[in-house]
Amino acid sequence: MAGIDISGMTDLYTSQATNASTSALGDKLKNGSIENADDAALVEAAREFEAYFVEQVFKEMQKSVPKQESSDSGMETLKSYYQDALTQQYAKDATRGEGLGLAKQIYEQMKRNQG
């Protein structure tokens, strides 16, 4: 049975998700809006960065797990797509509440740079 080749979609999805999460913070930094931001915006930016950082750590950890070979590249691509989405959610969950403390440190640094 010939299937549709969806290989490469995971890379596109991952790069779009990564670009979206990093470009929002990057835009804030470039435009100087962090300097004029209120506490809520600073906290949100710090939390977003912490979640992004944890997501990247999780993805690097996943690379150390041996993968099973599969003959269906379309299924592997789909599996990888959902794995990325799950990893993003794990990172968000891990940084809820007090998180790892990285967001607090980033927030405090941004606050010092503001004043």
mmCIF file of N, CA and C in Angstrom:
data_model
loop_
_atom_site.group_PDB
_atom_site.id
_atom_site.type_symbol
_atom_site.label_atom_id
_atom_site.label_comp_id
_atom_site.label_asym_id
_atom_site.label_seq_id
_atom_site.Cartn_x
_atom_site.Cartn_y
_atom_site.Cartn_z
ATOM 1 N N MET A 1 0.842 -1.175 0.000
ATOM 2 C CA MET A 1 0.000 0.000 0.000
ATOM 3 C C MET A 1 0.891 1.243 0.000
ATOM 4 N N ALA A 2 0.741 2.049 -1.006
ATOM 5 C CA ALA A 2 1.533 3.276 -1.097
ATOM 6 C C ALA A 2 0.860 4.360 -0.261
ATOM 7 N N GLY A 3 1.664 5.009 0.562
ATOM 8 C CA GLY A 3 1.133 6.064 1.406
ATOM 9 C C GLY A 3 1.685 7.410 0.987
ATOM 10 N N ILE A 4 1.188 8.405 1.593
ATOM 11 C CA ILE A 4 1.663 9.755 1.332
ATOM 12 C C ILE A 4 2.937 9.975 2.128
ATOM 13 N N ASP A 5 3.950 10.500 1.471
ATOM 14 C CA ASP A 5 5.219 10.763 2.145
ATOM 15 C C ASP A 5 5.119 12.090 2.885
ATOM 16 N N ILE A 6 5.148 12.020 4.193
ATOM 17 C CA ILE A 6 5.056 13.236 4.998
ATOM 18 C C ILE A 6 6.365 13.489 5.741
ATOM 19 N N SER A 7 7.429 12.868 5.259
ATOM 20 C CA SER A 7 8.715 13.090 5.891
ATOM 21 C C SER A 7 9.106 14.554 5.707
ATOM 22 N N GLY A 8 9.713 15.087 6.708
ATOM 23 C CA GLY A 8 10.100 16.492 6.667
ATOM 24 C C GLY A 8 9.107 17.403 7.354
ATOM 25 N N MET A 9 7.889 16.928 7.574
ATOM 26 C CA MET A 9 6.886 17.762 8.239
ATOM 27 C C MET A 9 7.262 18.027 9.682
ATOM 28 N N THR A 10 7.903 17.068 10.325
ATOM 29 C CA THR A 10 8.298 17.242 11.714
ATOM 30 C C THR A 10 9.294 18.377 11.842
ATOM 31 N N ASP A 11 10.271 18.409 10.948
ATOM 32 C CA ASP A 11 11.254 19.486 10.992
ATOM 33 C C ASP A 11 10.593 20.831 10.787
ATOM 34 N N LEU A 12 9.636 20.893 9.865
ATOM 35 C CA LEU A 12 8.930 22.138 9.616
ATOM 36 C C LEU A 12 8.148 22.560 10.848
ATOM 37 N N TYR A 13 7.402 21.625 11.439
ATOM 38 C CA TYR A 13 6.628 21.932 12.641
ATOM 39 C C TYR A 13 7.536 22.377 13.777
ATOM 40 N N THR A 14 8.620 21.640 13.991
ATOM 41 C CA THR A 14 9.533 21.960 15.079
ATOM 42 C C THR A 14 10.161 23.326 14.884
ATOM 43 N N SER A 15 10.609 23.608 13.674
ATOM 44 C CA SER A 15 11.238 24.905 13.438
ATOM 45 C C SER A 15 10.230 26.031 13.572
ATOM 46 N N GLN A 16 8.983 25.820 13.142
ATOM 47 C CA GLN A 16 7.969 26.860 13.289
ATOM 48 C C GLN A 16 7.655 27.095 14.755
ATOM 49 N N ALA A 17 7.502 26.032 15.542
ATOM 50 C CA ALA A 17 7.198 26.174 16.962
ATOM 51 C C ALA A 17 8.351 26.834 17.693
ATOM 52 N N THR A 18 9.568 26.431 17.364
ATOM 53 C CA THR A 18 10.744 27.021 17.985
ATOM 54 C C THR A 18 10.865 28.487 17.602
ATOM 55 N N ASN A 19 10.669 28.781 16.329
ATOM 56 C CA ASN A 19 10.757 30.158 15.877
ATOM 57 C C ASN A 19 9.690 31.029 16.526
ATOM 58 N N ALA A 20 8.491 30.509 16.681
ATOM 59 C CA ALA A 20 7.420 31.293 17.291
ATOM 60 C C ALA A 20 7.732 31.613 18.739
ATOM 61 N N SER A 21 8.229 30.634 19.482
ATOM 62 C CA SER A 21 8.496 30.866 20.899
ATOM 63 C C SER A 21 9.704 31.755 21.120
ATOM 64 N N THR A 22 10.712 31.638 20.271
ATOM 65 C CA THR A 22 11.902 32.457 20.459
ATOM 66 C C THR A 22 11.755 33.842 19.846
ATOM 67 N N SER A 23 11.001 33.956 18.761
ATOM 68 C CA SER A 23 10.881 35.264 18.117
ATOM 69 C C SER A 23 10.078 36.240 18.974
ATOM 70 N N ALA A 24 9.105 35.752 19.718
ATOM 71 C CA ALA A 24 8.332 36.648 20.586
ATOM 72 C C ALA A 24 9.238 37.278 21.639
ATOM 73 N N LEU A 25 10.063 36.475 22.264
ATOM 74 C CA LEU A 25 10.997 36.993 23.265
ATOM 75 C C LEU A 25 12.060 37.850 22.596
ATOM 76 N N GLY A 26 12.548 37.412 21.450
ATOM 77 C CA GLY A 26 13.552 38.180 20.712
ATOM 78 C C GLY A 26 13.037 39.546 20.298
ATOM 79 N N ASP A 27 11.785 39.608 19.841
ATOM 80 C CA ASP A 27 11.185 40.887 19.450
ATOM 81 C C ASP A 27 11.089 41.829 20.636
ATOM 82 N N LYS A 28 10.716 41.286 21.781
ATOM 83 C CA LYS A 28 10.614 42.114 22.983
ATOM 84 C C LYS A 28 11.973 42.707 23.346
ATOM 85 N N LEU A 29 13.008 41.889 23.233
ATOM 86 C CA LEU A 29 14.349 42.357 23.579
ATOM 87 C C LEU A 29 14.865 43.381 22.574
ATOM 88 N N LYS A 30 14.639 43.125 21.283
ATOM 89 C CA LYS A 30 15.132 44.022 20.238
ATOM 90 C C LYS A 30 14.421 45.366 20.255
ATOM 91 N N ASN A 31 13.120 45.331 20.470
ATOM 92 C CA ASN A 31 12.327 46.554 20.413
ATOM 93 C C ASN A 31 12.392 47.365 21.693
ATOM 94 N N GLY A 32 13.061 46.852 22.693
ATOM 95 C CA GLY A 32 13.159 47.582 23.947
ATOM 96 C C GLY A 32 11.892 47.541 24.775
ATOM 97 N N SER A 33 10.943 46.700 24.379
ATOM 98 C CA SER A 33 9.695 46.659 25.136
ATOM 99 C C SER A 33 9.887 46.002 26.501
ATOM 100 N N ILE A 34 10.958 45.238 26.674
ATOM 101 C CA ILE A 34 11.258 44.666 27.985
ATOM 102 C C ILE A 34 11.599 45.790 28.962
ATOM 103 N N GLU A 35 12.304 46.791 28.459
ATOM 104 C CA GLU A 35 12.692 47.910 29.320
ATOM 105 C C GLU A 35 11.479 48.675 29.838
ATOM 106 N N ASN A 36 10.428 48.729 29.045
ATOM 107 C CA ASN A 36 9.228 49.465 29.418
ATOM 108 C C ASN A 36 8.101 48.552 29.885
ATOM 109 N N ALA A 37 8.382 47.269 30.001
ATOM 110 C CA ALA A 37 7.344 46.294 30.332
ATOM 111 C C ALA A 37 6.979 46.351 31.812
ATOM 112 N N ASP A 38 5.742 45.986 32.075
ATOM 113 C CA ASP A 38 5.322 45.887 33.468
ATOM 114 C C ASP A 38 5.752 44.539 34.029
ATOM 115 N N ASP A 39 5.547 44.349 35.320
ATOM 116 C CA ASP A 39 5.983 43.106 35.973
ATOM 117 C C ASP A 39 5.361 41.864 35.348
ATOM 118 N N ALA A 40 4.088 41.936 34.982
ATOM 119 C CA ALA A 40 3.417 40.766 34.411
ATOM 120 C C ALA A 40 4.068 40.350 33.093
ATOM 121 N N ALA A 41 4.431 41.322 32.268
ATOM 122 C CA ALA A 41 5.066 41.006 30.986
ATOM 123 C C ALA A 41 6.456 40.421 31.192
ATOM 124 N N LEU A 42 7.194 40.932 32.180
ATOM 125 C CA LEU A 42 8.520 40.395 32.474
ATOM 126 C C LEU A 42 8.434 38.962 32.979
ATOM 127 N N VAL A 43 7.486 38.719 33.874
ATOM 128 C CA VAL A 43 7.294 37.364 34.410
ATOM 129 C C VAL A 43 6.936 36.405 33.283
ATOM 130 N N GLU A 44 6.032 36.827 32.397
ATOM 131 C CA GLU A 44 5.609 35.970 31.288
ATOM 132 C C GLU A 44 6.780 35.669 30.357
ATOM 133 N N ALA A 45 7.578 36.677 30.039
ATOM 134 C CA ALA A 45 8.739 36.464 29.170
ATOM 135 C C ALA A 45 9.726 35.502 29.824
ATOM 136 N N ALA A 46 9.952 35.652 31.116
ATOM 137 C CA ALA A 46 10.876 34.768 31.834
ATOM 138 C C ALA A 46 10.346 33.337 31.864
ATOM 139 N N ARG A 47 9.050 33.179 32.081
ATOM 140 C CA ARG A 47 8.449 31.832 32.096
ATOM 141 C C ARG A 47 8.528 31.177 30.720
ATOM 142 N N GLU A 48 8.268 31.968 29.668
ATOM 143 C CA GLU A 48 8.354 31.430 28.313
ATOM 144 C C GLU A 48 9.770 30.941 28.020
ATOM 145 N N PHE A 49 10.753 31.725 28.428
ATOM 146 C CA PHE A 49 12.125 31.313 28.174
ATOM 147 C C PHE A 49 12.468 30.057 28.968
ATOM 148 N N GLU A 50 12.028 29.987 30.220
ATOM 149 C CA GLU A 50 12.310 28.801 31.032
ATOM 150 C C GLU A 50 11.697 27.560 30.381
ATOM 151 N N ALA A 51 10.456 27.663 29.909
ATOM 152 C CA ALA A 51 9.796 26.530 29.259
ATOM 153 C C ALA A 51 10.542 26.131 27.983
ATOM 154 N N TYR A 52 10.980 27.124 27.217
ATOM 155 C CA TYR A 52 11.739 26.840 25.996
ATOM 156 C C TYR A 52 13.051 26.135 26.335
ATOM 157 N N PHE A 53 13.738 26.620 27.341
ATOM 158 C CA PHE A 53 15.005 26.024 27.756
ATOM 159 C C PHE A 53 14.797 24.564 28.189
ATOM 160 N N VAL A 54 13.794 24.312 29.005
ATOM 161 C CA VAL A 54 13.516 22.950 29.473
ATOM 162 C C VAL A 54 13.144 22.055 28.293
ATOM 163 N N GLU A 55 12.382 22.588 27.347
ATOM 164 C CA GLU A 55 12.023 21.806 26.159
ATOM 165 C C GLU A 55 13.270 21.371 25.398
ATOM 166 N N GLN A 56 14.227 22.277 25.243
ATOM 167 C CA GLN A 56 15.460 21.941 24.533
ATOM 168 C C GLN A 56 16.261 20.883 25.296
ATOM 169 N N VAL A 57 16.272 20.971 26.615
ATOM 170 C CA VAL A 57 16.953 19.961 27.431
ATOM 171 C C VAL A 57 16.282 18.602 27.246
ATOM 172 N N PHE A 58 14.945 18.571 27.285
ATOM 173 C CA PHE A 58 14.217 17.316 27.089
ATOM 174 C C PHE A 58 14.517 16.712 25.716
ATOM 175 N N LYS A 59 14.555 17.552 24.687
ATOM 176 C CA LYS A 59 14.820 17.046 23.340
ATOM 177 C C LYS A 59 16.220 16.452 23.235
ATOM 178 N N GLU A 60 17.177 17.070 23.880
ATOM 179 C CA GLU A 60 18.533 16.518 23.873
ATOM 180 C C GLU A 60 18.574 15.201 24.641
ATOM 181 N N MET A 61 17.824 15.106 25.712
ATOM 182 C CA MET A 61 17.763 13.853 26.461
ATOM 183 C C MET A 61 17.147 12.746 25.608
ATOM 184 N N GLN A 62 16.121 13.079 24.838
ATOM 185 C CA GLN A 62 15.466 12.082 23.992
ATOM 186 C C GLN A 62 16.410 11.528 22.935
ATOM 187 N N LYS A 63 17.353 12.349 22.493
ATOM 188 C CA LYS A 63 18.308 11.883 21.480
ATOM 189 C C LYS A 63 19.186 10.749 21.997
ATOM 190 N N SER A 64 19.310 10.636 23.307
ATOM 191 C CA SER A 64 20.156 9.587 23.877
ATOM 192 C C SER A 64 19.445 8.237 23.947
ATOM 193 N N VAL A 65 18.141 8.216 23.684
ATOM 194 C CA VAL A 65 17.373 6.971 23.719
ATOM 195 C C VAL A 65 17.458 6.308 22.343
ATOM 196 N N PRO A 66 17.898 5.051 22.294
ATOM 197 C CA PRO A 66 17.994 4.360 21.000
ATOM 198 C C PRO A 66 16.620 4.253 20.334
ATOM 199 N N LYS A 67 16.597 4.483 19.023
ATOM 200 C CA LYS A 67 15.342 4.416 18.274
ATOM 201 C C LYS A 67 15.239 3.088 17.557
ATOM 202 N N GLN A 68 13.999 2.598 17.444
ATOM 203 C CA GLN A 68 13.754 1.374 16.696
ATOM 204 C C GLN A 68 13.630 1.721 15.222
ATOM 205 N N GLU A 69 14.155 0.874 14.403
ATOM 206 C CA GLU A 69 14.051 1.072 12.958
ATOM 207 C C GLU A 69 12.651 0.690 12.500
ATOM 208 N N SER A 70 12.097 1.490 11.612
ATOM 209 C CA SER A 70 10.775 1.218 11.075
ATOM 210 C C SER A 70 10.820 1.378 9.569
ATOM 211 N N SER A 71 10.053 0.569 8.880
ATOM 212 C CA SER A 71 10.028 0.654 7.418
ATOM 213 C C SER A 71 9.044 1.709 6.928
ATOM 214 N N ASP A 72 8.201 2.209 7.795
ATOM 215 C CA ASP A 72 7.181 3.191 7.413
ATOM 216 C C ASP A 72 7.635 4.584 7.829
ATOM 217 N N SER A 73 8.240 5.323 6.899
ATOM 218 C CA SER A 73 8.768 6.651 7.231
ATOM 219 C C SER A 73 7.653 7.631 7.563
ATOM 220 N N GLY A 74 6.499 7.471 6.941
ATOM 221 C CA GLY A 74 5.365 8.345 7.234
ATOM 222 C C GLY A 74 4.905 8.199 8.674
ATOM 223 N N MET A 75 4.886 6.966 9.151
ATOM 224 C CA MET A 75 4.467 6.713 10.535
ATOM 225 C C MET A 75 5.499 7.276 11.504
ATOM 226 N N GLU A 76 6.770 7.136 11.165
ATOM 227 C CA GLU A 76 7.834 7.679 12.014
ATOM 228 C C GLU A 76 7.743 9.198 12.096
ATOM 229 N N THR A 77 7.431 9.830 10.979
ATOM 230 C CA THR A 77 7.298 11.283 10.951
ATOM 231 C C THR A 77 6.126 11.723 11.811
ATOM 232 N N LEU A 78 5.020 11.026 11.687
ATOM 233 C CA LEU A 78 3.846 11.335 12.495
ATOM 234 C C LEU A 78 4.142 11.128 13.980
ATOM 235 N N LYS A 79 4.808 10.043 14.300
ATOM 236 C CA LYS A 79 5.192 9.759 15.685
ATOM 237 C C LYS A 79 6.094 10.873 16.222
ATOM 238 N N SER A 80 7.042 11.299 15.410
ATOM 239 C CA SER A 80 7.964 12.358 15.804
ATOM 240 C C SER A 80 7.227 13.678 16.028
ATOM 241 N N TYR A 81 6.248 13.963 15.189
ATOM 242 C CA TYR A 81 5.424 15.174 15.332
ATOM 243 C C TYR A 81 4.738 15.200 16.696
ATOM 244 N N TYR A 82 4.086 14.106 17.041
ATOM 245 C CA TYR A 82 3.385 14.036 18.317
ATOM 246 C C TYR A 82 4.360 14.006 19.495
ATOM 247 N N GLN A 83 5.519 13.405 19.300
ATOM 248 C CA GLN A 83 6.535 13.392 20.353
ATOM 249 C C GLN A 83 6.996 14.818 20.649
ATOM 250 N N ASP A 84 7.188 15.625 19.611
ATOM 251 C CA ASP A 84 7.580 17.027 19.808
ATOM 252 C C ASP A 84 6.507 17.804 20.564
ATOM 253 N N ALA A 85 5.249 17.585 20.180
ATOM 254 C CA ALA A 85 4.146 18.270 20.865
ATOM 255 C C ALA A 85 4.082 17.850 22.333
ATOM 256 N N LEU A 86 4.287 16.571 22.584
ATOM 257 C CA LEU A 86 4.276 16.067 23.958
ATOM 258 C C LEU A 86 5.442 16.644 24.763
ATOM 259 N N THR A 87 6.594 16.736 24.142
ATOM 260 C CA THR A 87 7.773 17.308 24.805
ATOM 261 C C THR A 87 7.524 18.768 25.171
ATOM 262 N N GLN A 88 6.904 19.515 24.264
ATOM 263 C CA GLN A 88 6.570 20.912 24.569
ATOM 264 C C GLN A 88 5.625 21.000 25.768
ATOM 265 N N GLN A 89 4.653 20.115 25.808
ATOM 266 C CA GLN A 89 3.706 20.135 26.926
ATOM 267 C C GLN A 89 4.387 19.743 28.229
ATOM 268 N N TYR A 90 5.262 18.752 28.184
ATOM 269 C CA TYR A 90 6.024 18.371 29.377
ATOM 270 C C TYR A 90 6.836 19.545 29.901
ATOM 271 N N ALA A 91 7.453 20.282 28.991
ATOM 272 C CA ALA A 91 8.259 21.434 29.390
ATOM 273 C C ALA A 91 7.394 22.506 30.045
ATOM 274 N N LYS A 92 6.222 22.754 29.477
ATOM 275 C CA LYS A 92 5.302 23.742 30.072
ATOM 276 C C LYS A 92 4.856 23.283 31.460
ATOM 277 N N ASP A 93 4.543 21.998 31.573
ATOM 278 C CA ASP A 93 4.111 21.457 32.869
ATOM 279 C C ASP A 93 5.224 21.520 33.905
ATOM 280 N N ALA A 94 6.448 21.241 33.480
ATOM 281 C CA ALA A 94 7.589 21.241 34.400
ATOM 282 C C ALA A 94 7.900 22.637 34.924
ATOM 283 N N THR A 95 7.504 23.657 34.174
ATOM 284 C CA THR A 95 7.827 25.023 34.575
ATOM 285 C C THR A 95 6.639 25.771 35.159
ATOM 286 N N ARG A 96 5.553 25.086 35.402
ATOM 287 C CA ARG A 96 4.400 25.720 36.064
ATOM 288 C C ARG A 96 4.714 25.972 37.529
ATOM 289 N N GLY A 97 3.968 26.876 38.128
ATOM 290 C CA GLY A 97 4.161 27.166 39.549
ATOM 291 C C GLY A 97 5.537 27.757 39.784
ATOM 292 N N GLU A 98 6.266 27.174 40.682
ATOM 293 C CA GLU A 98 7.617 27.658 40.982
ATOM 294 C C GLU A 98 8.602 27.320 39.861
ATOM 295 N N GLY A 99 8.288 26.301 39.079
ATOM 296 C CA GLY A 99 9.173 25.899 37.998
ATOM 297 C C GLY A 99 10.516 25.439 38.528
ATOM 298 N N LEU A 100 11.545 25.706 37.764
ATOM 299 C CA LEU A 100 12.890 25.300 38.145
ATOM 300 C C LEU A 100 13.657 26.420 38.839
ATOM 301 N N GLY A 101 13.080 27.597 38.828
ATOM 302 C CA GLY A 101 13.751 28.749 39.428
ATOM 303 C C GLY A 101 14.476 29.605 38.409
ATOM 304 N N LEU A 102 14.607 29.098 37.199
ATOM 305 C CA LEU A 102 15.283 29.855 36.155
ATOM 306 C C LEU A 102 14.485 31.110 35.790
ATOM 307 N N ALA A 103 13.177 30.986 35.682
ATOM 308 C CA ALA A 103 12.331 32.138 35.334
ATOM 309 C C ALA A 103 12.466 33.235 36.386
ATOM 310 N N LYS A 104 12.544 32.856 37.637
ATOM 311 C CA LYS A 104 12.685 33.847 38.713
ATOM 312 C C LYS A 104 14.007 34.604 38.572
ATOM 313 N N GLN A 105 15.078 33.875 38.276
ATOM 314 C CA GLN A 105 16.387 34.504 38.100
ATOM 315 C C GLN A 105 16.394 35.443 36.890
ATOM 316 N N ILE A 106 15.780 35.002 35.808
ATOM 317 C CA ILE A 106 15.706 35.830 34.597
ATOM 318 C C ILE A 106 14.896 37.088 34.882
ATOM 319 N N TYR A 107 13.763 36.921 35.558
ATOM 320 C CA TYR A 107 12.913 38.059 35.902
ATOM 321 C C TYR A 107 13.690 39.071 36.750
ATOM 322 N N GLU A 108 14.381 38.576 37.759
ATOM 323 C CA GLU A 108 15.133 39.480 38.641
ATOM 324 C C GLU A 108 16.227 40.221 37.868
ATOM 325 N N GLN A 109 16.876 39.530 36.922
ATOM 326 C CA GLN A 109 17.905 40.177 36.112
ATOM 327 C C GLN A 109 17.296 41.246 35.203
ATOM 328 N N MET A 110 16.156 40.924 34.587
ATOM 329 C CA MET A 110 15.500 41.908 33.727
ATOM 330 C C MET A 110 15.062 43.126 34.544
ATOM 331 N N LYS A 111 14.586 42.889 35.749
ATOM 332 C CA LYS A 111 14.155 43.975 36.626
ATOM 333 C C LYS A 111 15.349 44.874 36.968
ATOM 334 N N ARG A 112 16.498 44.279 37.273
ATOM 335 C CA ARG A 112 17.707 45.065 37.573
ATOM 336 C C ARG A 112 18.129 45.867 36.348
ATOM 337 N N ASN A 113 18.052 45.272 35.172
ATOM 338 C CA ASN A 113 18.440 45.959 33.944
ATOM 339 C C ASN A 113 17.481 47.096 33.608
ATOM 340 N N GLN A 114 16.234 46.955 34.036
ATOM 341 C CA GLN A 114 15.225 47.978 33.792
ATOM 342 C C GLN A 114 15.512 49.238 34.601
ATOM 343 N N GLY A 115 15.908 49.034 35.840
ATOM 344 C CA GLY A 115 16.071 50.155 36.766
ATOM 345 C C GLY A 115 17.418 50.700 36.697
#
